[in-house]
Amino acid sequence: MQKLGIIGCGNMGGAIARSLPGKAIVYDSDPRKVEDLNKLADIEAASSLEDLLANVECILLAVKPQILPSLYPLLRKQQSSKKAWISIAAGVPLSVLAKELESEQVVRFMPNIAASQKAAVTAYAAHQNCSEEHIAYARSIAQSFGQAFALNENQFSAFIGISGSAIAFMLQFCHALSMGGVKGGIPYSQALEIVSATMNSTNALLSSSKSHPVELATMVCSAGGTTIEGMQALSEGAFDAVVMHAVQSSCEKSKAMEDRALLAQEISEKR
Ligand SMILES: NC(=O)C1=CN([C@@H]2O[C@H](COP(=O)(O)OP(=O)(O)OC[C@H]3O[C@@H](n4cnc5c(N)ncnc54)[C@H](O)[C@@H]3O)[C@@H](O)[C@H]2O)C=CC1
Ligand SMILES: O=C(O)[C@@H]1CCC=N1
């Protein structure tokens, strides 16, 4: 597999670099990020953007979306048009990336932070003129750090709501369950371990069974038993509505970011 260049070694760039089968060449404007990553992963540090682009054919952009506009001119100077690109930036459409990078060899990813454990769930979509070769390479990169799902780009915002961002919602749920355990007399660290194991058993049940989650939950509810009491409390607390609102909020923010990126591009084209 050809070497991958990574720009940005923060939470996600670092997580991906740690799980790749080969050595990635990385660049971060903060040298401490590269030093920290070097302790965890087998990487090659590029001394500059120029150095990085001179040594790889494909580059994964792992900086914050708001950093990208300042990066594009520097990348164009290094002949970004001759490179293939993968972007993991939330809310930055393929059309904007292709225009700014002057390359149609662009694949957009939406991974999640479990990439560090090779357990990410990643959506990918390619520019309409992207080569099959680059799409296959990008897919293999996504699969090297977890599962990959081909999605239409217009589904990316919903995907963020149920995966990229939702892993944080699930972690918050694990914390809340653990706090409930503490209230019942189990120390937090032990409660968290039990909750984490329970998440694994939920996942095993859900992924191996053909049943609807509500059907499985109903099997847990004994008549006049303990579970139905908790289910009623969730219902009174509007649990489903709160979760759906969380998904919708992340989805709407992603769409607003995409709209802003498209508008900024339209304005710059008119200048
Ligand atoms: N954190 C997450 O769970 C997820 C993040 N993403 C996307 O991943 C991207 C990165 O997010 P995080 O890793 O969380 O951010 P982060 O802030 O942890 O990492 C960004 C890195 O970029 C570096 N950087 C900033 N300006 C730079 C420049 N001009 N040149 C080179 N490096 C530069 C920073 O020093 C930092 O190490 C974002 O676009 C985000 O939308 C996507 C999916 C999940
Ligand atoms: O919060 C964010 O914007 C990024 C994208 C998905 C997860 N983290």
PDB file of C-alpha atoms in Angstrom, residues 54-270:
ATOM      1  CA  ALA A  54       7.173  15.998  -2.026  1.00  0.00           C
ATOM      2  CA  ASN A  55       7.121  12.496  -0.528  1.00  0.00           C
ATOM      3  CA  VAL A  56       3.553  11.217  -0.886  1.00  0.00           C
ATOM      4  CA  GLU A  57       0.889  10.904  -3.568  1.00  0.00           C
ATOM      5  CA  CYS A  58      -2.088  10.929  -1.205  1.00  0.00           C
ATOM      6  CA  ILE A  59      -2.671  13.221   1.767  1.00  0.00           C
ATOM      7  CA  LEU A  60      -5.281  12.987   4.526  1.00  0.00           C
ATOM      8  CA  LEU A  61      -6.392  16.359   5.883  1.00  0.00           C
ATOM      9  CA  ALA A  62      -6.963  16.115   9.644  1.00  0.00           C
ATOM     10  CA  VAL A  63      -7.033  19.757  10.722  1.00  0.00           C
ATOM     11  CA  LYS A  64     -10.082  21.597  12.071  1.00  0.00           C
ATOM     12  CA  PRO A  65     -12.474  22.759   9.314  1.00  0.00           C
ATOM     13  CA  GLN A  66     -11.812  26.434  10.134  1.00  0.00           C
ATOM     14  CA  ILE A  67      -8.043  25.942   9.531  1.00  0.00           C
ATOM     15  CA  LEU A  68      -8.525  24.674   5.965  1.00  0.00           C
ATOM     16  CA  PRO A  69      -9.036  28.085   4.252  1.00  0.00           C
ATOM     17  CA  SER A  70      -5.581  29.216   5.454  1.00  0.00           C
ATOM     18  CA  LEU A  71      -4.033  25.913   4.320  1.00  0.00           C
ATOM     19  CA  TYR A  72      -5.412  25.769   0.746  1.00  0.00           C
ATOM     20  CA  PRO A  73      -3.124  28.470  -0.767  1.00  0.00           C
ATOM     21  CA  LEU A  74      -0.055  26.768   0.774  1.00  0.00           C
ATOM     22  CA  LEU A  75      -1.141  23.401  -0.626  1.00  0.00           C
ATOM     23  CA  ARG A  76      -1.826  24.882  -4.087  1.00  0.00           C
ATOM     24  CA  LYS A  77       1.736  26.280  -4.067  1.00  0.00           C
ATOM     25  CA  GLN A  78       2.954  22.700  -3.547  1.00  0.00           C
ATOM     26  CA  GLN A  79       0.988  21.486  -6.581  1.00  0.00           C
ATOM     27  CA  SER A  80      -2.011  20.076  -4.769  1.00  0.00           C
ATOM     28  CA  SER A  81      -3.575  19.519  -8.219  1.00  0.00           C
ATOM     29  CA  LYS A  82      -1.203  16.588  -8.806  1.00  0.00           C
ATOM     30  CA  LYS A  83      -2.109  14.832  -5.547  1.00  0.00           C
ATOM     31  CA  ALA A  84      -4.980  12.687  -4.312  1.00  0.00           C
ATOM     32  CA  TRP A  85      -6.772  13.790  -1.148  1.00  0.00           C
ATOM     33  CA  ILE A  86      -8.814  12.443   1.736  1.00  0.00           C
ATOM     34  CA  SER A  87     -10.517  14.905   4.059  1.00  0.00           C
ATOM     35  CA  ILE A  88     -12.005  14.067   7.436  1.00  0.00           C
ATOM     36  CA  ALA A  89     -13.120  17.650   8.107  1.00  0.00           C
ATOM     37  CA  ALA A  90     -16.727  17.946   9.257  1.00  0.00           C
ATOM     38  CA  GLY A  91     -18.953  20.169   7.145  1.00  0.00           C
ATOM     39  CA  VAL A  92     -16.562  20.704   4.215  1.00  0.00           C
ATOM     40  CA  PRO A  93     -18.174  19.528   0.939  1.00  0.00           C
ATOM     41  CA  LEU A  94     -16.331  17.634  -1.794  1.00  0.00           C
ATOM     42  CA  SER A  95     -16.999  20.442  -4.288  1.00  0.00           C
ATOM     43  CA  VAL A  96     -15.219  22.956  -2.032  1.00  0.00           C
ATOM     44  CA  LEU A  97     -12.289  20.620  -1.431  1.00  0.00           C
ATOM     45  CA  ALA A  98     -11.920  19.867  -5.158  1.00  0.00           C
ATOM     46  CA  LYS A  99     -12.044  23.550  -6.100  1.00  0.00           C
ATOM     47  CA  GLU A 100      -9.623  24.695  -3.402  1.00  0.00           C
ATOM     48  CA  LEU A 101      -7.170  21.840  -3.945  1.00  0.00           C
ATOM     49  CA  GLU A 102      -7.561  22.037  -7.736  1.00  0.00           C
ATOM     50  CA  SER A 103      -7.903  18.243  -7.767  1.00  0.00           C
ATOM     51  CA  GLU A 104     -10.897  16.005  -8.393  1.00  0.00           C
ATOM     52  CA  GLN A 105      -9.083  13.102  -6.739  1.00  0.00           C
ATOM     53  CA  VAL A 106     -10.865  13.782  -3.466  1.00  0.00           C
ATOM     54  CA  VAL A 107     -12.603  11.429  -1.029  1.00  0.00           C
ATOM     55  CA  ARG A 108     -14.427  12.681   2.026  1.00  0.00           C
ATOM     56  CA  PHE A 109     -14.435  10.606   5.238  1.00  0.00           C
ATOM     57  CA  MET A 110     -16.438  10.913   8.410  1.00  0.00           C
ATOM     58  CA  PRO A 111     -14.707   8.581  10.881  1.00  0.00           C
ATOM     59  CA  ASN A 112     -14.994   8.442  14.648  1.00  0.00           C
ATOM     60  CA  ILE A 113     -12.436   8.625  17.415  1.00  0.00           C
ATOM     61  CA  ALA A 114     -12.360   4.818  17.887  1.00  0.00           C
ATOM     62  CA  ALA A 115      -9.953   4.814  14.912  1.00  0.00           C
ATOM     63  CA  SER A 116      -7.230   4.634  17.577  1.00  0.00           C
ATOM     64  CA  GLN A 117      -8.510   1.114  18.417  1.00  0.00           C
ATOM     65  CA  LYS A 118      -9.099   0.098  14.762  1.00  0.00           C
ATOM     66  CA  ALA A 119     -12.787   0.242  15.666  1.00  0.00           C
ATOM     67  CA  ALA A 120     -13.972   3.385  13.870  1.00  0.00           C
ATOM     68  CA  VAL A 121     -17.126   3.529  11.791  1.00  0.00           C
ATOM     69  CA  THR A 122     -16.323   5.643   8.734  1.00  0.00           C
ATOM     70  CA  ALA A 123     -18.599   7.010   6.025  1.00  0.00           C
ATOM     71  CA  TYR A 124     -16.910   7.774   2.721  1.00  0.00           C
ATOM     72  CA  ALA A 125     -17.980   9.570  -0.446  1.00  0.00           C
ATOM     73  CA  ALA A 126     -15.924  10.486  -3.494  1.00  0.00           C
ATOM     74  CA  HIS A 127     -15.958  13.414  -5.907  1.00  0.00           C
ATOM     75  CA  GLN A 128     -17.943  12.481  -9.028  1.00  0.00           C
ATOM     76  CA  ASN A 129     -14.768  12.550 -11.170  1.00  0.00           C
ATOM     77  CA  CYS A 130     -12.569  10.745  -8.687  1.00  0.00           C
ATOM     78  CA  SER A 131     -10.781   7.689 -10.087  1.00  0.00           C
ATOM     79  CA  GLU A 132     -11.827   4.185  -9.028  1.00  0.00           C
ATOM     80  CA  GLU A 133      -8.205   3.638  -8.019  1.00  0.00           C
ATOM     81  CA  HIS A 134      -8.238   6.485  -5.489  1.00  0.00           C
ATOM     82  CA  ILE A 135     -11.653   5.442  -4.158  1.00  0.00           C
ATOM     83  CA  ALA A 136     -10.373   1.876  -3.628  1.00  0.00           C
ATOM     84  CA  TYR A 137      -7.226   3.175  -1.913  1.00  0.00           C
ATOM     85  CA  ALA A 138      -9.252   5.500   0.337  1.00  0.00           C
ATOM     86  CA  ARG A 139     -11.653   2.657   1.209  1.00  0.00           C
ATOM     87  CA  SER A 140      -8.704   0.455   2.179  1.00  0.00           C
ATOM     88  CA  ILE A 141      -7.368   3.242   4.410  1.00  0.00           C
ATOM     89  CA  ALA A 142     -10.772   3.563   6.143  1.00  0.00           C
ATOM     90  CA  GLN A 143     -10.983  -0.222   6.555  1.00  0.00           C
ATOM     91  CA  SER A 144      -7.530  -0.293   8.131  1.00  0.00           C
ATOM     92  CA  PHE A 145      -8.936   1.557  11.153  1.00  0.00           C
ATOM     93  CA  GLY A 146     -12.434   0.039  11.351  1.00  0.00           C
ATOM     94  CA  GLN A 147     -15.563  -0.437   9.226  1.00  0.00           C
ATOM     95  CA  ALA A 148     -16.320   1.672   6.153  1.00  0.00           C
ATOM     96  CA  PHE A 149     -19.740   2.571   4.706  1.00  0.00           C
ATOM     97  CA  ALA A 150     -20.164   4.126   1.248  1.00  0.00           C
ATOM     98  CA  LEU A 151     -22.720   6.938   1.604  1.00  0.00           C
ATOM     99  CA  ASN A 152     -24.067   9.704  -0.582  1.00  0.00           C
ATOM    100  CA  GLU A 153     -22.495  12.977   0.434  1.00  0.00           C
ATOM    101  CA  ASN A 154     -25.942  14.353   1.271  1.00  0.00           C
ATOM    102  CA  GLN A 155     -26.192  11.706   4.034  1.00  0.00           C
ATOM    103  CA  PHE A 156     -22.990  12.834   5.761  1.00  0.00           C
ATOM    104  CA  SER A 157     -24.695  15.248   8.144  1.00  0.00           C
ATOM    105  CA  ALA A 158     -27.108  12.562   9.376  1.00  0.00           C
ATOM    106  CA  PHE A 159     -24.160  10.167   9.669  1.00  0.00           C
ATOM    107  CA  ILE A 160     -22.337  12.650  11.919  1.00  0.00           C
ATOM    108  CA  GLY A 161     -25.464  12.693  14.112  1.00  0.00           C
ATOM    109  CA  ILE A 162     -25.590   8.910  14.492  1.00  0.00           C
ATOM    110  CA  SER A 163     -21.867   8.055  14.458  1.00  0.00           C
ATOM    111  CA  GLY A 164     -19.092  10.673  14.231  1.00  0.00           C
ATOM    112  CA  SER A 165     -20.636  12.789  17.003  1.00  0.00           C
ATOM    113  CA  ALA A 166     -22.857  10.076  18.498  1.00  0.00           C
ATOM    114  CA  ILE A 167     -19.917   8.186  19.945  1.00  0.00           C
ATOM    115  CA  ALA A 168     -19.728  11.120  22.396  1.00  0.00           C
ATOM    116  CA  PHE A 169     -23.463  10.728  23.177  1.00  0.00           C
ATOM    117  CA  MET A 170     -22.893   7.030  23.865  1.00  0.00           C
ATOM    118  CA  LEU A 171     -19.934   7.798  26.132  1.00  0.00           C
ATOM    119  CA  GLN A 172     -22.078  10.314  28.014  1.00  0.00           C
ATOM    120  CA  PHE A 173     -24.743   7.594  28.409  1.00  0.00           C
ATOM    121  CA  CYS A 174     -22.073   5.229  29.797  1.00  0.00           C
ATOM    122  CA  HIS A 175     -21.046   7.907  32.298  1.00  0.00           C
ATOM    123  CA  ALA A 176     -24.657   8.514  33.334  1.00  0.00           C
ATOM    124  CA  LEU A 177     -25.259   4.768  33.836  1.00  0.00           C
ATOM    125  CA  SER A 178     -22.082   4.548  35.911  1.00  0.00           C
ATOM    126  CA  MET A 179     -23.209   7.459  38.087  1.00  0.00           C
ATOM    127  CA  GLY A 180     -26.451   5.562  38.616  1.00  0.00           C
ATOM    128  CA  GLY A 181     -24.334   2.606  39.732  1.00  0.00           C
ATOM    129  CA  VAL A 182     -22.463   4.865  42.167  1.00  0.00           C
ATOM    130  CA  LYS A 183     -25.786   6.003  43.607  1.00  0.00           C
ATOM    131  CA  GLY A 184     -26.669   2.344  44.121  1.00  0.00           C
ATOM    132  CA  GLY A 185     -23.384   1.684  45.969  1.00  0.00           C
ATOM    133  CA  ILE A 186     -20.897   0.486  43.305  1.00  0.00           C
ATOM    134  CA  PRO A 187     -17.636   2.506  43.044  1.00  0.00           C
ATOM    135  CA  TYR A 188     -17.389   4.524  39.787  1.00  0.00           C
ATOM    136  CA  SER A 189     -14.447   2.629  38.247  1.00  0.00           C
ATOM    137  CA  GLN A 190     -16.120  -0.739  38.835  1.00  0.00           C
ATOM    138  CA  ALA A 191     -19.480   0.596  37.615  1.00  0.00           C
ATOM    139  CA  LEU A 192     -17.839   1.900  34.428  1.00  0.00           C
ATOM    140  CA  GLU A 193     -16.198  -1.463  33.791  1.00  0.00           C
ATOM    141  CA  ILE A 194     -19.583  -3.170  34.204  1.00  0.00           C
ATOM    142  CA  VAL A 195     -21.280  -0.596  31.931  1.00  0.00           C
ATOM    143  CA  SER A 196     -18.606  -1.062  29.267  1.00  0.00           C
ATOM    144  CA  ALA A 197     -19.088  -4.858  29.395  1.00  0.00           C
ATOM    145  CA  THR A 198     -22.866  -4.329  29.181  1.00  0.00           C
ATOM    146  CA  MET A 199     -22.364  -2.165  26.045  1.00  0.00           C
ATOM    147  CA  ASN A 200     -20.425  -5.073  24.532  1.00  0.00           C
ATOM    148  CA  SER A 201     -23.198  -7.529  25.380  1.00  0.00           C
ATOM    149  CA  THR A 202     -25.820  -5.144  23.939  1.00  0.00           C
ATOM    150  CA  ASN A 203     -23.803  -4.880  20.741  1.00  0.00           C
ATOM    151  CA  ALA A 204     -23.341  -8.661  20.495  1.00  0.00           C
ATOM    152  CA  LEU A 205     -27.082  -9.190  20.931  1.00  0.00           C
ATOM    153  CA  LEU A 206     -28.116  -6.469  18.497  1.00  0.00           C
ATOM    154  CA  SER A 207     -25.638  -7.321  15.760  1.00  0.00           C
ATOM    155  CA  SER A 208     -26.214 -11.092  15.822  1.00  0.00           C
ATOM    156  CA  SER A 209     -29.980 -10.994  16.223  1.00  0.00           C
ATOM    157  CA  LYS A 210     -32.439 -10.228  13.422  1.00  0.00           C
ATOM    158  CA  SER A 211     -34.836  -8.709  15.969  1.00  0.00           C
ATOM    159  CA  HIS A 212     -35.834  -5.064  16.310  1.00  0.00           C
ATOM    160  CA  PRO A 213     -34.216  -3.379  19.347  1.00  0.00           C
ATOM    161  CA  VAL A 214     -37.662  -2.737  20.890  1.00  0.00           C
ATOM    162  CA  GLU A 215     -38.472  -6.470  20.618  1.00  0.00           C
ATOM    163  CA  LEU A 216     -35.216  -7.324  22.416  1.00  0.00           C
ATOM    164  CA  ALA A 217     -35.874  -4.685  25.113  1.00  0.00           C
ATOM    165  CA  THR A 218     -39.372  -6.101  25.626  1.00  0.00           C
ATOM    166  CA  MET A 219     -37.812  -9.507  26.338  1.00  0.00           C
ATOM    167  CA  VAL A 220     -35.851  -7.867  29.186  1.00  0.00           C
ATOM    168  CA  CYS A 221     -38.992  -6.395  30.747  1.00  0.00           C
ATOM    169  CA  SER A 222     -40.508  -8.982  33.118  1.00  0.00           C
ATOM    170  CA  ALA A 223     -44.143  -8.349  33.978  1.00  0.00           C
ATOM    171  CA  GLY A 224     -44.210  -6.399  37.230  1.00  0.00           C
ATOM    172  CA  GLY A 225     -40.396  -6.569  37.314  1.00  0.00           C
ATOM    173  CA  THR A 226     -37.462  -4.166  37.643  1.00  0.00           C
ATOM    174  CA  THR A 227     -36.785  -3.172  34.021  1.00  0.00           C
ATOM    175  CA  ILE A 228     -40.237  -1.806  33.260  1.00  0.00           C
ATOM    176  CA  GLU A 229     -39.796   0.652  36.159  1.00  0.00           C
ATOM    177  CA  GLY A 230     -36.632   2.009  34.549  1.00  0.00           C
ATOM    178  CA  MET A 231     -38.234   2.023  31.084  1.00  0.00           C
ATOM    179  CA  GLN A 232     -41.068   4.157  32.463  1.00  0.00           C
ATOM    180  CA  ALA A 233     -38.520   6.583  33.963  1.00  0.00           C
ATOM    181  CA  LEU A 234     -36.781   6.862  30.547  1.00  0.00           C
ATOM    182  CA  SER A 235     -40.112   7.499  28.886  1.00  0.00           C
ATOM    183  CA  GLU A 236     -41.096  10.165  31.446  1.00  0.00           C
ATOM    184  CA  GLY A 237     -37.703  11.823  30.850  1.00  0.00           C
ATOM    185  CA  ALA A 238     -38.458  11.869  27.087  1.00  0.00           C
ATOM    186  CA  PHE A 239     -35.354   9.733  26.450  1.00  0.00           C
ATOM    187  CA  ASP A 240     -36.099   9.039  22.751  1.00  0.00           C
ATOM    188  CA  ALA A 241     -36.943  12.689  22.089  1.00  0.00           C
ATOM    189  CA  VAL A 242     -33.759  13.903  23.813  1.00  0.00           C
ATOM    190  CA  VAL A 243     -31.593  11.479  21.806  1.00  0.00           C
ATOM    191  CA  MET A 244     -33.329  12.369  18.527  1.00  0.00           C
ATOM    192  CA  HIS A 245     -32.853  16.052  19.328  1.00  0.00           C
ATOM    193  CA  ALA A 246     -29.133  15.459  19.953  1.00  0.00           C
ATOM    194  CA  VAL A 247     -28.793  13.698  16.568  1.00  0.00           C
ATOM    195  CA  GLN A 248     -30.757  16.461  14.839  1.00  0.00           C
ATOM    196  CA  SER A 249     -28.635  19.197  16.492  1.00  0.00           C
ATOM    197  CA  SER A 250     -25.349  17.678  15.274  1.00  0.00           C
ATOM    198  CA  CYS A 251     -26.863  17.059  11.843  1.00  0.00           C
ATOM    199  CA  GLU A 252     -28.100  20.650  11.543  1.00  0.00           C
ATOM    200  CA  LYS A 253     -24.741  22.063  12.647  1.00  0.00           C
ATOM    201  CA  SER A 254     -22.995  19.969  10.004  1.00  0.00           C
ATOM    202  CA  LYS A 255     -25.427  21.202   7.318  1.00  0.00           C
ATOM    203  CA  ALA A 256     -24.898  24.818   8.442  1.00  0.00           C
ATOM    204  CA  MET A 257     -21.116  24.328   8.189  1.00  0.00           C
ATOM    205  CA  GLU A 258     -21.508  22.912   4.663  1.00  0.00           C
ATOM    206  CA  ASP A 259     -23.739  25.839   3.638  1.00  0.00           C
ATOM    207  CA  ARG A 260     -21.234  28.346   5.026  1.00  0.00           C
ATOM    208  CA  ALA A 261     -18.331  26.657   3.190  1.00  0.00           C
ATOM    209  CA  LEU A 262     -20.313  26.701  -0.094  1.00  0.00           C
ATOM    210  CA  LEU A 263     -21.297  30.354   0.406  1.00  0.00           C
ATOM    211  CA  ALA A 264     -17.688  31.372   1.147  1.00  0.00           C
ATOM    212  CA  GLN A 265     -16.639  29.679  -2.075  1.00  0.00           C
ATOM    213  CA  GLU A 266     -19.396  31.411  -4.073  1.00  0.00           C
ATOM    214  CA  ILE A 267     -18.326  34.803  -2.687  1.00  0.00           C
ATOM    215  CA  SER A 268     -14.651  34.181  -3.495  1.00  0.00           C
ATOM    216  CA  GLU A 269     -15.569  33.138  -7.064  1.00  0.00           C
ATOM    217  CA  LYS A 270     -17.461  36.419  -7.607  1.00  0.00           C
TER     218      LYS A 270
END
